[in-house]
JSON list of C-alpha atoms in Angstrom, two decimals:
[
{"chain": "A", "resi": 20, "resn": "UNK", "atom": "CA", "xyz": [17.09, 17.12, -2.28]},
{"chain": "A", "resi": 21, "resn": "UNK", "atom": "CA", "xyz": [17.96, 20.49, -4.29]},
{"chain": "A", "resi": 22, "resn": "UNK", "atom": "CA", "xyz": [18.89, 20.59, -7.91]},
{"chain": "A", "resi": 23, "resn": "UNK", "atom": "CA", "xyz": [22.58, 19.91, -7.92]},
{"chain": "A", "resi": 24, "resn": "UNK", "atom": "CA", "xyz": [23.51, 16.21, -9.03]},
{"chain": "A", "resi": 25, "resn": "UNK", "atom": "CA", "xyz": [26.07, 15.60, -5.50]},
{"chain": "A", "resi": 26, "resn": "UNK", "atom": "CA", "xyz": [27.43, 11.64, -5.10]},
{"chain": "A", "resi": 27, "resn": "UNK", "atom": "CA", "xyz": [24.63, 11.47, -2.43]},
{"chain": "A", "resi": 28, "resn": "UNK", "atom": "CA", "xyz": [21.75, 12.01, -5.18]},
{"chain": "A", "resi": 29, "resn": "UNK", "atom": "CA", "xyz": [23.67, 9.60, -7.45]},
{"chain": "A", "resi": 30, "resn": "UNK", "atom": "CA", "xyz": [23.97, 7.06, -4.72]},
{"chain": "A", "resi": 31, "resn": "UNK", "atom": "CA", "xyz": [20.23, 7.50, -3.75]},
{"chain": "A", "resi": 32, "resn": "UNK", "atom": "CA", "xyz": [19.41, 7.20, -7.88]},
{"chain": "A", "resi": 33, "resn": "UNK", "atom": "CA", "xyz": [21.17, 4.31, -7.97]},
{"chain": "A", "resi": 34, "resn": "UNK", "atom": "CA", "xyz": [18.86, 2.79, -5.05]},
{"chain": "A", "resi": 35, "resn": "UNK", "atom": "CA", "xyz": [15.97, 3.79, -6.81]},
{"chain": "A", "resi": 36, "resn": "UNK", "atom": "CA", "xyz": [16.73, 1.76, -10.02]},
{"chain": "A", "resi": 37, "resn": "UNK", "atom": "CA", "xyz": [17.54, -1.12, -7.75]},
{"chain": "A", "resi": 38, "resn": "UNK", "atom": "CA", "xyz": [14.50, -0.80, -5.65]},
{"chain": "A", "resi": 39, "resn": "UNK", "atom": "CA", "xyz": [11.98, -0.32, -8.67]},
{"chain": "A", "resi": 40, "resn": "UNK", "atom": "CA", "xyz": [13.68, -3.58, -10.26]},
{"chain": "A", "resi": 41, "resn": "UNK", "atom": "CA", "xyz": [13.27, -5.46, -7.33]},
{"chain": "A", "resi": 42, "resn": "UNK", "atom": "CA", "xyz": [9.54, -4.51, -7.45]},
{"chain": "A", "resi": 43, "resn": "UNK", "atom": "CA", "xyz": [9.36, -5.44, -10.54]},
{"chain": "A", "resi": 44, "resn": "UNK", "atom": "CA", "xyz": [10.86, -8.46, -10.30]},
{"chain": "A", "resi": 45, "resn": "UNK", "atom": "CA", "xyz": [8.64, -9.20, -7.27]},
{"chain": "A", "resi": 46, "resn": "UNK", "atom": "CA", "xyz": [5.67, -8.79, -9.34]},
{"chain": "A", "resi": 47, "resn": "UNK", "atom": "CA", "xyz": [6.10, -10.47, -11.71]},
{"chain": "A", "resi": 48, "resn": "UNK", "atom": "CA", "xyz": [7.41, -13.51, -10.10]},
{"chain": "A", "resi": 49, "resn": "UNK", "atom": "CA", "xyz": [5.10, -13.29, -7.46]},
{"chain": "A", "resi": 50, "resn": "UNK", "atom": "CA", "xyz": [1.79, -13.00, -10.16]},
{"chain": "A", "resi": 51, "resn": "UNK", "atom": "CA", "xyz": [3.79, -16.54, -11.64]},
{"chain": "A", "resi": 52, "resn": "UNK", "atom": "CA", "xyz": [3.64, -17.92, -8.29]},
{"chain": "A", "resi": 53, "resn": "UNK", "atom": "CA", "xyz": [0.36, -17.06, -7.35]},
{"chain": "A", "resi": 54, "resn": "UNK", "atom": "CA", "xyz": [-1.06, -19.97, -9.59]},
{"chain": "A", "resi": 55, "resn": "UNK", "atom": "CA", "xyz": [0.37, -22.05, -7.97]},
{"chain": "A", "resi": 56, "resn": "UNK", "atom": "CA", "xyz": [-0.02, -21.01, -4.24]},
{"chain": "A", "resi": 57, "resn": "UNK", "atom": "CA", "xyz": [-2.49, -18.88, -1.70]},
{"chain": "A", "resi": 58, "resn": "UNK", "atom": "CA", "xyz": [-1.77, -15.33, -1.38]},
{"chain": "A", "resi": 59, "resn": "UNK", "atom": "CA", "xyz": [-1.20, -16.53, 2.53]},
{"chain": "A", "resi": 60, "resn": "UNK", "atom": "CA", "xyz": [1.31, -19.15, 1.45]},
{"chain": "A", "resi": 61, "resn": "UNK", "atom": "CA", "xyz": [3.18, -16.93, -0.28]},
{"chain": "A", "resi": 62, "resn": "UNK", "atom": "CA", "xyz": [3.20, -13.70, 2.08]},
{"chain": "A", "resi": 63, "resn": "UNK", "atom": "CA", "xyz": [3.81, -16.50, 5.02]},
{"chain": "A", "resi": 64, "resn": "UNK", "atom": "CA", "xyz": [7.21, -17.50, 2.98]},
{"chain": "A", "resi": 65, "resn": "UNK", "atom": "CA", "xyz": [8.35, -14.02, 2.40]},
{"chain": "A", "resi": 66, "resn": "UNK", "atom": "CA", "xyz": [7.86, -13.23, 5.63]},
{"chain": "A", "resi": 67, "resn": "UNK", "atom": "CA", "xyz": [9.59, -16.20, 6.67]},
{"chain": "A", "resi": 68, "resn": "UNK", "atom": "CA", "xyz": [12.17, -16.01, 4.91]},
{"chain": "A", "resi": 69, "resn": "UNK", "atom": "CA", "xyz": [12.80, -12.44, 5.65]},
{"chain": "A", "resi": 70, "resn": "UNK", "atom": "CA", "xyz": [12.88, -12.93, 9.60]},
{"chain": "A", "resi": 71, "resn": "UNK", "atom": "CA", "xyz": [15.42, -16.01, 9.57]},
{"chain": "A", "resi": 72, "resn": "UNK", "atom": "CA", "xyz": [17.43, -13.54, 7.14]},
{"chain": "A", "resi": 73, "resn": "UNK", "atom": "CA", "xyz": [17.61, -10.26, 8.98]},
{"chain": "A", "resi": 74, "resn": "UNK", "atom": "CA", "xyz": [17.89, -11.93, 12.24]},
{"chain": "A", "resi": 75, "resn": "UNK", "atom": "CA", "xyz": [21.10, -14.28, 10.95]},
{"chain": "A", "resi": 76, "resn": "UNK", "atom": "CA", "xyz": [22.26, -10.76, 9.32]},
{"chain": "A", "resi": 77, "resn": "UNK", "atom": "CA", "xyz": [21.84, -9.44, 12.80]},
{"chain": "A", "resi": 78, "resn": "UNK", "atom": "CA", "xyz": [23.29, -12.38, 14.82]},
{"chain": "A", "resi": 79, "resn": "UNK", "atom": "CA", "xyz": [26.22, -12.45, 12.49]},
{"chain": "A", "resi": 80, "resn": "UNK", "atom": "CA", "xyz": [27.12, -8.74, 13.17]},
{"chain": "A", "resi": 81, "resn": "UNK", "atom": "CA", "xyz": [26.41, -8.78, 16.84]},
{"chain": "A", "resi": 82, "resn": "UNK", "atom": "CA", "xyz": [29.39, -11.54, 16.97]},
{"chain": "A", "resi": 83, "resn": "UNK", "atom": "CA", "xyz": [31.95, -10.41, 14.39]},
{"chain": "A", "resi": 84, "resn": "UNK", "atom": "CA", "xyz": [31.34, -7.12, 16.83]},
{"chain": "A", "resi": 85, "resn": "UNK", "atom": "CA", "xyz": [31.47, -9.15, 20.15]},
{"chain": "A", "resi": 86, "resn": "UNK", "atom": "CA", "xyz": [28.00, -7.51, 21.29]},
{"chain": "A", "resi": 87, "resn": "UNK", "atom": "CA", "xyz": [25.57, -10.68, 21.18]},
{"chain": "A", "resi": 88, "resn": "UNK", "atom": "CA", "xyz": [24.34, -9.75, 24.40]},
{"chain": "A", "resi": 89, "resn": "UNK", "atom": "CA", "xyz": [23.26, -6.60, 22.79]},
{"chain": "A", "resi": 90, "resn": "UNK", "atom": "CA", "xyz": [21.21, -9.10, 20.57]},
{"chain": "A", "resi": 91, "resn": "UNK", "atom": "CA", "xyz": [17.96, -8.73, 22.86]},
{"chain": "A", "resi": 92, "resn": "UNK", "atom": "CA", "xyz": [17.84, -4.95, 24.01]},
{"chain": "A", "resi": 93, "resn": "UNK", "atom": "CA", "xyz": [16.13, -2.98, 21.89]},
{"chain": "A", "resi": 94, "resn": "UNK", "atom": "CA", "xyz": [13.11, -5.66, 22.90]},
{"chain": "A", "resi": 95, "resn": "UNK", "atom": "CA", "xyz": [13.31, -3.32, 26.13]},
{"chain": "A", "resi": 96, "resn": "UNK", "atom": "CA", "xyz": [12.67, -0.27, 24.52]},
{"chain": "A", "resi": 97, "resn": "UNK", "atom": "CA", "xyz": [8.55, 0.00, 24.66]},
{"chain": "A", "resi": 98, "resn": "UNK", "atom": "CA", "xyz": [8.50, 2.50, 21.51]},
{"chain": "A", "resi": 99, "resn": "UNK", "atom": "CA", "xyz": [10.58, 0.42, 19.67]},
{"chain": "A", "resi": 100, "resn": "UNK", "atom": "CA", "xyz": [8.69, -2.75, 20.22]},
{"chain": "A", "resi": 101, "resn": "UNK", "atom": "CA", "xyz": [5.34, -0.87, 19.20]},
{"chain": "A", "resi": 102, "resn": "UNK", "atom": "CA", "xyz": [7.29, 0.13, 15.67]},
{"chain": "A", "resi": 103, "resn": "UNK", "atom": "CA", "xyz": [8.53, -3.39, 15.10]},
{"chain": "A", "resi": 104, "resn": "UNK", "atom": "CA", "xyz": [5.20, -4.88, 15.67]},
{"chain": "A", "resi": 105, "resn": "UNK", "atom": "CA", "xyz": [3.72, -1.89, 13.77]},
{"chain": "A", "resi": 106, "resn": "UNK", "atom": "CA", "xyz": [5.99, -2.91, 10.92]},
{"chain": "A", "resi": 107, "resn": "UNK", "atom": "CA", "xyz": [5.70, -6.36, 11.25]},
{"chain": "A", "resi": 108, "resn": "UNK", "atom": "CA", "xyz": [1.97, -6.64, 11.12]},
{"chain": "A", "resi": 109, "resn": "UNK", "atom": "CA", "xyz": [0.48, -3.43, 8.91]},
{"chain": "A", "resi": 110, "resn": "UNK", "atom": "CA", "xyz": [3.21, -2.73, 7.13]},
{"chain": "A", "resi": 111, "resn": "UNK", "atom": "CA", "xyz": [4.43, -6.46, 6.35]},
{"chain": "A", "resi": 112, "resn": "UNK", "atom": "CA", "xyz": [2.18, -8.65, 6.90]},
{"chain": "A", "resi": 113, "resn": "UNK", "atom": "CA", "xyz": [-1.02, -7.29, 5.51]},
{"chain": "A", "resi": 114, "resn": "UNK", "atom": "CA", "xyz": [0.51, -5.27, 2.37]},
{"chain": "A", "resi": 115, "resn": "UNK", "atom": "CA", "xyz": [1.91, -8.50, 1.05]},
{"chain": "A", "resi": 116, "resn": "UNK", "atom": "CA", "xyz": [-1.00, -10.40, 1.79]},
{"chain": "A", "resi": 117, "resn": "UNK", "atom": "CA", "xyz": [-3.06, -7.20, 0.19]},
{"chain": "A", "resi": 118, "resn": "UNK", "atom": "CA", "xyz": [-0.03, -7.60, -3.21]},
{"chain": "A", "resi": 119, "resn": "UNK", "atom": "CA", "xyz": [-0.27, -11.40, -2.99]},
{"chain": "A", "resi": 120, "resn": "UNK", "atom": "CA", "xyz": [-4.26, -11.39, -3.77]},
{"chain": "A", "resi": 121, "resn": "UNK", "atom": "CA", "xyz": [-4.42, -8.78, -5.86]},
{"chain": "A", "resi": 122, "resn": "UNK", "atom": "CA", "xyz": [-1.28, -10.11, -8.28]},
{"chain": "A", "resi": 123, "resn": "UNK", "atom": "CA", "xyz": [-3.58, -13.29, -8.49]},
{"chain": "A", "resi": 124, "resn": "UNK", "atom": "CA", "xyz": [-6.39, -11.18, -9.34]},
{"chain": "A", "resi": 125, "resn": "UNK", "atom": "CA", "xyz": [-4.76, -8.94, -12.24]},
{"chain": "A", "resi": 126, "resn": "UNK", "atom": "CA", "xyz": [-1.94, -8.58, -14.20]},
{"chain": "A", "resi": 127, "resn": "UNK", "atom": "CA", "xyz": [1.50, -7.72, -12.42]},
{"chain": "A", "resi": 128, "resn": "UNK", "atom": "CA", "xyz": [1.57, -4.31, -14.40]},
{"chain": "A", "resi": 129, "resn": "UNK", "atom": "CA", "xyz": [-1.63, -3.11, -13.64]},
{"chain": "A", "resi": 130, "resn": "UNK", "atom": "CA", "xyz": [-1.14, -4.08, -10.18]},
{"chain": "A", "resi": 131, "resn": "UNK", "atom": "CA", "xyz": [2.51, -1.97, -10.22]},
{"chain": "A", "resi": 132, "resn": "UNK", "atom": "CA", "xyz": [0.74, 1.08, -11.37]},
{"chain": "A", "resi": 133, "resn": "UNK", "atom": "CA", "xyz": [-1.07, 1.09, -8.11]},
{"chain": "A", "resi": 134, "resn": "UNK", "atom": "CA", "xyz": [1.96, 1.33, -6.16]},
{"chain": "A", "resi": 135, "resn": "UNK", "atom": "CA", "xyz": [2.49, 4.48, -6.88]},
{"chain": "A", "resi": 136, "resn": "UNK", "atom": "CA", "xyz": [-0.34, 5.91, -5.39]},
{"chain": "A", "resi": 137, "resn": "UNK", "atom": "CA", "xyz": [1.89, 5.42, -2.01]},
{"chain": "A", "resi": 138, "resn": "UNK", "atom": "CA", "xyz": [3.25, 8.48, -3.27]},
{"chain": "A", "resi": 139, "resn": "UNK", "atom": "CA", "xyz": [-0.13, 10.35, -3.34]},
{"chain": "A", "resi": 140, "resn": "UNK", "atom": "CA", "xyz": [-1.05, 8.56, 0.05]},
{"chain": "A", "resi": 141, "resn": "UNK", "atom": "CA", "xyz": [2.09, 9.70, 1.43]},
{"chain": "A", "resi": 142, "resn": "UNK", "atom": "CA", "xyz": [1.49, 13.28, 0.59]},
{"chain": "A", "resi": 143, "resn": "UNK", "atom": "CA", "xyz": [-1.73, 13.62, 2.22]},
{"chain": "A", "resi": 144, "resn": "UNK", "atom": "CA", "xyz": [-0.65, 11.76, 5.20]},
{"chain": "A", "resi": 145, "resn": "UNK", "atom": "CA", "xyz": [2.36, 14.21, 5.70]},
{"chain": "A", "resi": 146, "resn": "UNK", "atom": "CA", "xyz": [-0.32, 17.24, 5.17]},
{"chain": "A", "resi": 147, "resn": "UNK", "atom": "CA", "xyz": [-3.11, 15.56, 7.36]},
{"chain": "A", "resi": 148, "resn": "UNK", "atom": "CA", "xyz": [-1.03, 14.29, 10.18]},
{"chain": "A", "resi": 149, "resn": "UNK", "atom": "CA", "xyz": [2.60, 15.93, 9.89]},
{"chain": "A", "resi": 150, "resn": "UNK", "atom": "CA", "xyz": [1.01, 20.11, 8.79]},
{"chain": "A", "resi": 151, "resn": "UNK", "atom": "CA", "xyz": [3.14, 19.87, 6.21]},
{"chain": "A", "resi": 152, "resn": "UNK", "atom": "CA", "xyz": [2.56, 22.69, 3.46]},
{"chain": "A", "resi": 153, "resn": "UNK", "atom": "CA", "xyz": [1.51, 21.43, -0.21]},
{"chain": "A", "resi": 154, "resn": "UNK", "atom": "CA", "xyz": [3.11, 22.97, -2.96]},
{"chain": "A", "resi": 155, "resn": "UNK", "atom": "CA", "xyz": [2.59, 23.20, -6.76]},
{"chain": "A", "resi": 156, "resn": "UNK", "atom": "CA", "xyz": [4.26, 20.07, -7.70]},
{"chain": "A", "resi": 157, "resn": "UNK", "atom": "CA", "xyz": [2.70, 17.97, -5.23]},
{"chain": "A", "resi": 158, "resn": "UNK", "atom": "CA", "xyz": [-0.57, 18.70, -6.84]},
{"chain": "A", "resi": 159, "resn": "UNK", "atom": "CA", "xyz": [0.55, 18.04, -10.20]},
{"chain": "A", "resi": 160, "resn": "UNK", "atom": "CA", "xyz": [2.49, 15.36, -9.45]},
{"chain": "A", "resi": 161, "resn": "UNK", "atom": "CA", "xyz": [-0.37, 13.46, -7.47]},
{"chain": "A", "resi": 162, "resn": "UNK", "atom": "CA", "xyz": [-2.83, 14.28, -10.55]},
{"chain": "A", "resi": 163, "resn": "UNK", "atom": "CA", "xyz": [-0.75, 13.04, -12.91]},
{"chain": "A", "resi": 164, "resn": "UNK", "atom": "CA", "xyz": [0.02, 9.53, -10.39]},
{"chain": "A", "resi": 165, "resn": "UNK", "atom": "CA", "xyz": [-3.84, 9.47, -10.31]},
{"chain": "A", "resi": 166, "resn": "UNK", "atom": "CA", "xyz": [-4.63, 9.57, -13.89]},
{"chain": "A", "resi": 167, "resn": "UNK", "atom": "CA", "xyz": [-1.64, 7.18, -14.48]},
{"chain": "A", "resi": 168, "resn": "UNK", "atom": "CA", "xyz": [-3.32, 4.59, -12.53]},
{"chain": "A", "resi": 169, "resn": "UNK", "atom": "CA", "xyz": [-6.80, 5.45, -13.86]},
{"chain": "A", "resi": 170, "resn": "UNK", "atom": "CA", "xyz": [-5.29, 5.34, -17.71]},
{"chain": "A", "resi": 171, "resn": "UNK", "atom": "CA", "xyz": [-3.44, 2.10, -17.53]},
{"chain": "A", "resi": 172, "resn": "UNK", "atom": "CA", "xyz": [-6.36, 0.19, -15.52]},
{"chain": "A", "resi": 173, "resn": "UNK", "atom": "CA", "xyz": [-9.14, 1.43, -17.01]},
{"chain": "A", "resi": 174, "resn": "UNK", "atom": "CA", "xyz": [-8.58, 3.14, -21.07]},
{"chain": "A", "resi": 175, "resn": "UNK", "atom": "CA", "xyz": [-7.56, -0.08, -22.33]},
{"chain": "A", "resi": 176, "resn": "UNK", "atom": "CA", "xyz": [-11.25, -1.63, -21.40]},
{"chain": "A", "resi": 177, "resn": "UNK", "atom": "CA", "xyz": [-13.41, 1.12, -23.15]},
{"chain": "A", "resi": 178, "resn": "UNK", "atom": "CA", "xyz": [-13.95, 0.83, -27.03]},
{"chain": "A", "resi": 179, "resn": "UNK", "atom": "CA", "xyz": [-12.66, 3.92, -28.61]},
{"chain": "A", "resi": 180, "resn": "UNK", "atom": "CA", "xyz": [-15.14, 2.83, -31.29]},
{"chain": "A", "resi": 181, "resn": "UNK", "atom": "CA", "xyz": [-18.19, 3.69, -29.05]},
{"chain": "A", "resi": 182, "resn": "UNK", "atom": "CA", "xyz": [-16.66, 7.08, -27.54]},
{"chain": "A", "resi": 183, "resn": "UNK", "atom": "CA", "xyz": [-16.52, 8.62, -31.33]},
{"chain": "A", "resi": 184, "resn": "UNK", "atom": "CA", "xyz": [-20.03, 6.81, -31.99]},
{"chain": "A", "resi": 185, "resn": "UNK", "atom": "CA", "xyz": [-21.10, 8.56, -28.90]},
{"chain": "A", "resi": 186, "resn": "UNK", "atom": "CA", "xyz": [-19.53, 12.14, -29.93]},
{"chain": "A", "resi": 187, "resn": "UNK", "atom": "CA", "xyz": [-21.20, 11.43, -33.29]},
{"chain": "A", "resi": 188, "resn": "UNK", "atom": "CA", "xyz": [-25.11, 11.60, -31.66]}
]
């Protein structure tokens, strides 16, 4: 948002330092964990987990705020019960299941790199669906995303040896 370093951009820095080690962390706990249980066990806990949390986090504000009957009525609202189960099942449910198998499949930092194709995913969503105008450093940006991913999953598996044998002939 703009060039100028405001305490909004430093706050939302901040957020992104603590977000990306929380990822991280994630990962590579949840690549530990994944020898030991199912990608379904695992996504079933987090999810778990994350429900009784919220909704206590919820429950405890509602009565420190006297407004527990206020607890239910958003379940009223049609559009908002479409986002939560939206967000509940796609966005939840089936992206940790999706992290869950693939952090038992490969290692936690190959499997990070893919995150970031969100970004790229993200951009052509918002250009697709949104008309939202491109510019310059979208392109650039989402090349160099793409050939991030492609570099760290794939360079380390070809031979160097047999790419200069091959320039060689």
């Amino acid at each position: 948002k703009g060039s100028n370093l405001g305490f909004s951009n430093i706050k939302g820095i901040v957020f992104l330092i603590i977000s990306t080690l929380a990822y991280s962390g994630y990962n590579v706990l949840a690549r530990n964990l994944t020898k030991e249980f199912t990608s379904i066990e695992l996504s079933y806990m987090m999810i778990t987990i994350s429900f009784i949390s919220f909704n206590l986090l919820s429950i405890i504000r509602n009565l420190l705020y006297g407004t527990i009957s206020n607890y239910f009525l958003p379940l009223q609202n049609l559009r908002f019960t479409i986002a939560i189960i939206y967000l509940g099942i796609l966005s939840s449910l089936i992206s940790s299941l999706l992290s869950n198998y693939a952090l038992s499949k490969i290692k936690a930092s190959e499997m990070s790199v893919f995150a970031n194709l969100g970004t790229v995913i993200s951009i052509l969503a918002g250009v697709i669906f949104l008309k939202e105008k491109v510019f310059y450093y979208h392109i650039i940006g989402s090349i160099l995303i793409i050939g991030g991913v492609l570099g760290t999953n794939f360079l380390d598996k070809i031979d160097l040896k047999d790419i200069q044998d091959a320039l060689k002939k």
